[in-house]
mmCIF file of C-alpha atoms in Angstrom:
data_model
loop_
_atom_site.group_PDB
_atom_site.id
_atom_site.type_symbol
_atom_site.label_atom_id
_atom_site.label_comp_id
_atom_site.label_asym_id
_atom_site.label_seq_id
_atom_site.Cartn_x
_atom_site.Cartn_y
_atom_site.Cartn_z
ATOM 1 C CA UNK V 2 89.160 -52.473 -28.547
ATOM 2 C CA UNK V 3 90.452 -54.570 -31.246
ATOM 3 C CA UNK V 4 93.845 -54.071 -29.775
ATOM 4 C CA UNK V 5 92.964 -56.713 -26.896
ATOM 5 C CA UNK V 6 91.731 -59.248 -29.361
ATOM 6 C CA UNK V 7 94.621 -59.882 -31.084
ATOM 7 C CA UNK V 8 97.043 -62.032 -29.062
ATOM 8 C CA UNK V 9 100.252 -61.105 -30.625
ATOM 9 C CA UNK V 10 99.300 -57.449 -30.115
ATOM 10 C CA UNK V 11 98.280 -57.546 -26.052
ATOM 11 C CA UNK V 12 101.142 -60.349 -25.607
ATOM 12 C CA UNK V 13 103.480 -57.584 -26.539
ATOM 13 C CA UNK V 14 101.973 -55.266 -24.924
ATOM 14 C CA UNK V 15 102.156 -57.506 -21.562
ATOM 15 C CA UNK V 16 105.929 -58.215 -22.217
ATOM 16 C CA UNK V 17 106.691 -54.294 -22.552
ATOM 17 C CA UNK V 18 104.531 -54.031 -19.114
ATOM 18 C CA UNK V 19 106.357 -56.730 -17.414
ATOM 19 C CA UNK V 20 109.751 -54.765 -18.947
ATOM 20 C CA UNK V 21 108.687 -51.643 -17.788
ATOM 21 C CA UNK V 22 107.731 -51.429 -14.295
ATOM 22 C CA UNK V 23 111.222 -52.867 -13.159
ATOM 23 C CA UNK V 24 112.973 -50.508 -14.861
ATOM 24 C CA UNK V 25 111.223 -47.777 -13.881
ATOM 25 C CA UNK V 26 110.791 -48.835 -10.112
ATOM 26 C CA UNK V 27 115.046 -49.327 -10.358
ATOM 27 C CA UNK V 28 114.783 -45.541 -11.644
ATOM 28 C CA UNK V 29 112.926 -44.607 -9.224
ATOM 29 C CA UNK V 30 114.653 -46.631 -6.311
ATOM 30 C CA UNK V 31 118.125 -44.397 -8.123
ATOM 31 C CA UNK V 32 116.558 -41.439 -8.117
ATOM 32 C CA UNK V 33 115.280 -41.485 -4.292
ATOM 33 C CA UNK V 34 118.440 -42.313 -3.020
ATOM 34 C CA UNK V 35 120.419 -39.981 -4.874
ATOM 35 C CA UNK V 36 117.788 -37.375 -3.780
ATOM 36 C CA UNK V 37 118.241 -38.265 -0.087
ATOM 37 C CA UNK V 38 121.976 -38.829 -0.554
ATOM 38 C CA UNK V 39 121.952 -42.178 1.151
ATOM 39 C CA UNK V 40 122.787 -45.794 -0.044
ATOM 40 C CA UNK V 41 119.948 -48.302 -1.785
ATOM 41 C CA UNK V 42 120.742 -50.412 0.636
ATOM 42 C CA UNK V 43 119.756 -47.980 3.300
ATOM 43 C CA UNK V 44 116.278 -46.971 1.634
ATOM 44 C CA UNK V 45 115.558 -50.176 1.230
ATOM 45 C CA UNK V 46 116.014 -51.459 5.018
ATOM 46 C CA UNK V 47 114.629 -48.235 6.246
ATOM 47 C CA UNK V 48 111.549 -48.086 4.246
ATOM 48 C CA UNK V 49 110.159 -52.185 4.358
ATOM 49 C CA UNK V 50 107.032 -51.219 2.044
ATOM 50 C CA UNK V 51 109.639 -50.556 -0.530
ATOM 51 C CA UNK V 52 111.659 -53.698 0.100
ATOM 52 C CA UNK V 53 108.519 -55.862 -0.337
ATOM 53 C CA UNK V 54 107.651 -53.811 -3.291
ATOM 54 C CA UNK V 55 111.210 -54.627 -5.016
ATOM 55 C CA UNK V 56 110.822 -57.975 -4.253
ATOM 56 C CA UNK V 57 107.231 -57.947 -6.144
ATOM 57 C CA UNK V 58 108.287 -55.944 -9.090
ATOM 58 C CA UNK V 59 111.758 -58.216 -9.468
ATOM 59 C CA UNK V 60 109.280 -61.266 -10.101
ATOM 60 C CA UNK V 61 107.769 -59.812 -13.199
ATOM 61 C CA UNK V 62 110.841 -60.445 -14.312
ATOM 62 C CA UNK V 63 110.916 -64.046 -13.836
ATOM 63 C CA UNK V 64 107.577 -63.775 -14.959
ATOM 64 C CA UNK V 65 108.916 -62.272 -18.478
ATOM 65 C CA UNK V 66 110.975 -65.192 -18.642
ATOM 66 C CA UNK V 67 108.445 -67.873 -18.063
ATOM 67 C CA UNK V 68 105.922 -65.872 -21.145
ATOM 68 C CA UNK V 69 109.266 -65.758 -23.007
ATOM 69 C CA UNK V 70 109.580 -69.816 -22.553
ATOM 70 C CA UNK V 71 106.197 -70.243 -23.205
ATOM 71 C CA UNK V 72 104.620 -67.445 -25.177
ATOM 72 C CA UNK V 73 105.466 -69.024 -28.919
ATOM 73 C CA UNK V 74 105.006 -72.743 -27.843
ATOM 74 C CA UNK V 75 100.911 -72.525 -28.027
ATOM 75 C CA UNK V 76 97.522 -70.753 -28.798
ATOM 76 C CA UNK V 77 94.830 -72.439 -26.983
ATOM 77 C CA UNK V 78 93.604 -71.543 -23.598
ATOM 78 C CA UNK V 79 94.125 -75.437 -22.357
ATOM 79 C CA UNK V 80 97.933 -75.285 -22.879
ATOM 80 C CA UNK V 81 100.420 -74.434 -21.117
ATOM 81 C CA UNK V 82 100.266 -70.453 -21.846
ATOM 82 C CA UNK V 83 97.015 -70.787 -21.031
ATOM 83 C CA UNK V 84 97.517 -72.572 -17.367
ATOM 84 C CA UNK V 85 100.775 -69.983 -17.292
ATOM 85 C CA UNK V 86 98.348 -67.275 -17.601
ATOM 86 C CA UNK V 87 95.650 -68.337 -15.399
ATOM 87 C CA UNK V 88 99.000 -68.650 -12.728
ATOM 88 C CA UNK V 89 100.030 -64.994 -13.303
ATOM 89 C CA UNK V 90 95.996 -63.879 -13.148
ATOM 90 C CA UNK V 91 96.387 -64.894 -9.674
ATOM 91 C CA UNK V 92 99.770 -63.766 -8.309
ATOM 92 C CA UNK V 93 99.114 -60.585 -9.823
ATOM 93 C CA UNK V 94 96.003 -60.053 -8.118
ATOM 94 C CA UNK V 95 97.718 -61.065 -4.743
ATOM 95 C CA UNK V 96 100.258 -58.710 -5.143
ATOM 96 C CA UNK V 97 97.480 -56.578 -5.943
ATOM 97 C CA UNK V 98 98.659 -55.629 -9.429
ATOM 98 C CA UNK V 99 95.678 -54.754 -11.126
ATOM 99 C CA UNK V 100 96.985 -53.653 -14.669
ATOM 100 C CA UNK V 101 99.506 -56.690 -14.662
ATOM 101 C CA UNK V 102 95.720 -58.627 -13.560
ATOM 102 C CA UNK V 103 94.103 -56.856 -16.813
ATOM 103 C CA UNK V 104 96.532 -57.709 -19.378
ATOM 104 C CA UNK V 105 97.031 -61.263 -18.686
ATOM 105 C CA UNK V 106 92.919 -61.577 -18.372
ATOM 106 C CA UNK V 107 93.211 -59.759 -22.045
ATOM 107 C CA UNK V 108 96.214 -62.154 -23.172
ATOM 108 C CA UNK V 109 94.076 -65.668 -22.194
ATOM 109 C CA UNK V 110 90.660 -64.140 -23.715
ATOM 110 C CA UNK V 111 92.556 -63.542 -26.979
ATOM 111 C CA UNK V 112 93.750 -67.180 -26.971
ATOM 112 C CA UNK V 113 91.717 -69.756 -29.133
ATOM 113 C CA UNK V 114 89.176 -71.935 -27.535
ATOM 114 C CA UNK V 115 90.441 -75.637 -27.538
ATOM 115 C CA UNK V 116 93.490 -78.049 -26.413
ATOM 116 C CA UNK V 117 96.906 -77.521 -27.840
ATOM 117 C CA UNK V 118 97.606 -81.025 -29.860
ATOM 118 C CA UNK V 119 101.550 -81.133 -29.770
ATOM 119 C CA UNK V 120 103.065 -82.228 -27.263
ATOM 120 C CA UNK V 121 105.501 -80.358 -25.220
ATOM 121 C CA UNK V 122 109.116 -81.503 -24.399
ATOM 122 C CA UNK V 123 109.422 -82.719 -20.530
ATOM 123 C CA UNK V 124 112.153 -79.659 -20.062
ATOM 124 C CA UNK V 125 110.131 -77.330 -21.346
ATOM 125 C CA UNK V 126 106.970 -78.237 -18.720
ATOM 126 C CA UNK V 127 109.863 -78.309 -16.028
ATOM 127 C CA UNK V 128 111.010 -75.701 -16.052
ATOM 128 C CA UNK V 129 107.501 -73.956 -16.712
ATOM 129 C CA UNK V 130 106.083 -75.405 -13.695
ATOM 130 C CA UNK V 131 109.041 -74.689 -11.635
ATOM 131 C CA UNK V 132 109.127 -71.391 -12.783
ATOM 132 C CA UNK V 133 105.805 -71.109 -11.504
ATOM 133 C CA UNK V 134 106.284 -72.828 -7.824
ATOM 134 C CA UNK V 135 109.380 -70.144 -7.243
ATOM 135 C CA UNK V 136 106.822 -67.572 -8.084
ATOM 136 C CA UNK V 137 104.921 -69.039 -5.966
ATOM 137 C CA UNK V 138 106.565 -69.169 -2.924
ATOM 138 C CA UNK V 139 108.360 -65.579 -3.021
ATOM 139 C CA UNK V 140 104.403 -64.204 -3.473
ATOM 140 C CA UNK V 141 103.524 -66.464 -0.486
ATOM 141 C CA UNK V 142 105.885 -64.942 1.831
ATOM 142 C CA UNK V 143 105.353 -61.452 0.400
ATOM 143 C CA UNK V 144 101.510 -61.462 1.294
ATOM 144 C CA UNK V 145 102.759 -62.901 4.293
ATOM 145 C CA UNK V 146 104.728 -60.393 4.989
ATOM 146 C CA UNK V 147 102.608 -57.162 3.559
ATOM 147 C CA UNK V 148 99.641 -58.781 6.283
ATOM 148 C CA UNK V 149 102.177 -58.602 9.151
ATOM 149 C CA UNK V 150 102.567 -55.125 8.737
#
């Protein structure tokens, strides 16, 4: 239990997660359409859970990116890693995601109490929050879409 107290620890642990599933979904998406001996392309337009799920799992990438950015800038829950977490706490439960959900709850309850004192560069917050409104939008349409179905 100690494991999810320590925020280097579950922060890697998150990264590896967000790592993961992409690569194994791609495996996966490989490996079905070598199975059925048809294109990707094919699958993915003839099966449109699967296309919505690529779409989901190819935003934990971005995702990576942004706790890249922001994963060594701060330590406090009100900073931005801890508003970047509280983000990804929602769009993962949207995209119903539950592990993705559990580690980032883990990540911010590791994170000290308090208000980061230095003061982030104007770049870095842009692109953060932009980060954050593409993420945004593609989970929008996606639970859009998913409800449609």
């Amino acid at each position: 239990m100690t494991l999810f107290l320590h925020p280097v620890k579950i922060k890697r642990i998150l990264f590896g997660y967000w790592l993961a599933v992409p690569l194994l979904f791609g495996c996966y998406s490989l490996i079905l359409a070598t199975v059925k001996q048809i294109s990707l392309i094919t699958i993915f337009t003839s099966i449109p859970s699967l296309a919505l799920t690529s779409i989901v799992v190819l935003l934990m990438i971005f995702q990576l990116f942004g706790l890249y950015i922001v994963g060594d800038l701060c330590e406090y829950r009100n900073s931005l890693l801890g508003f970047y977490l509280k983000f990804n706490m929602v769009q993962q439960l949207l995209t119903l995601n539950i592990p993705g959900f559990l580690f980032c709850l883990f990540f911010y309850r590791s994170l000290l109490v308090g208000k980061e004192k230095a003061e982030l560069s104007k770049q870095m917050k842009w692109t953060a929050f932009s980060l954050m409104g593409f993420i945004s939008i593609i989970t929008i349409l996606v639970v859009l879409i998913r409800l449609s179905l």
